[in-house]
Amino acid sequence: MGSNENRGEERQISHTNVAEYSYYRDFVNNLTLSLRALKIV
């Protein structure tokens, strides 16, 4: 039972890391688009 609970926690942590990574990636993409817009202007 204990090992199963630990696995569940690891899955939860990895899922959170993926969510944070996707959010960070979107932030970088938006920043890149903004920089491109500034270069065009």
One Martini backbone bead per residue (centre of mass of N, CA, C, O) as a GRO file, in nm:
protein
   41
    1MET     BB    1   0.060   0.062  -0.022
    2GLY     BB    2   0.292   0.263   0.010
    3SER     BB    3   0.404   0.245  -0.278
    4ASN     BB    4   0.148   0.345  -0.417
    5GLU     BB    5   0.143   0.624  -0.287
    6ASN     BB    6   0.413   0.720  -0.396
    7ARG     BB    7   0.339   0.701  -0.692
    8GLY     BB    8   0.113   0.908  -0.681
    9GLU     BB    9   0.292   1.145  -0.602
   10GLU     BB   10   0.478   1.137  -0.847
   11ARG     BB   11   0.260   1.188  -1.055
   12GLN     BB   12   0.172   1.460  -0.945
   13ILE     BB   13   0.442   1.604  -0.979
   14SER     BB   14   0.482   1.557  -1.281
   15HIS     BB   15   0.223   1.701  -1.367
   16THR     BB   16   0.308   1.976  -1.256
   17ASN     BB   17   0.560   2.011  -1.428
   18VAL     BB   18   0.413   2.011  -1.698
   19ALA     BB   19   0.239   2.259  -1.644
   20GLU     BB   20   0.474   2.454  -1.596
   21TYR     BB   21   0.610   2.412  -1.870
   22SER     BB   22   0.374   2.503  -2.050
   23TYR     BB   23   0.356   2.786  -1.929
   24TYR     BB   24   0.646   2.870  -1.995
   25ARG     BB   25   0.629   2.825  -2.299
   26ASP     BB   26   0.404   3.029  -2.352
   27PHE     BB   27   0.559   3.271  -2.243
   28VAL     BB   28   0.791   3.258  -2.448
   29ASN     BB   29   0.619   3.283  -2.700
   30ASN     BB   30   0.500   3.560  -2.634
   31LEU     BB   31   0.770   3.705  -2.611
   32THR     BB   32   0.865   3.649  -2.897
   33LEU     BB   33   0.632   3.793  -3.040
   34SER     BB   34   0.690   4.069  -2.917
   35LEU     BB   35   0.974   4.101  -3.031
   36ARG     BB   36   0.890   4.084  -3.325
   37ALA     BB   37   0.705   4.329  -3.322
   38LEU     BB   38   0.926   4.533  -3.247
   39LYS     BB   39   1.103   4.482  -3.495
   40ILE     BB   40   0.894   4.568  -3.702
   41VAL     BB   41   0.864   4.859  -3.568
   0.00000   0.00000   0.00000
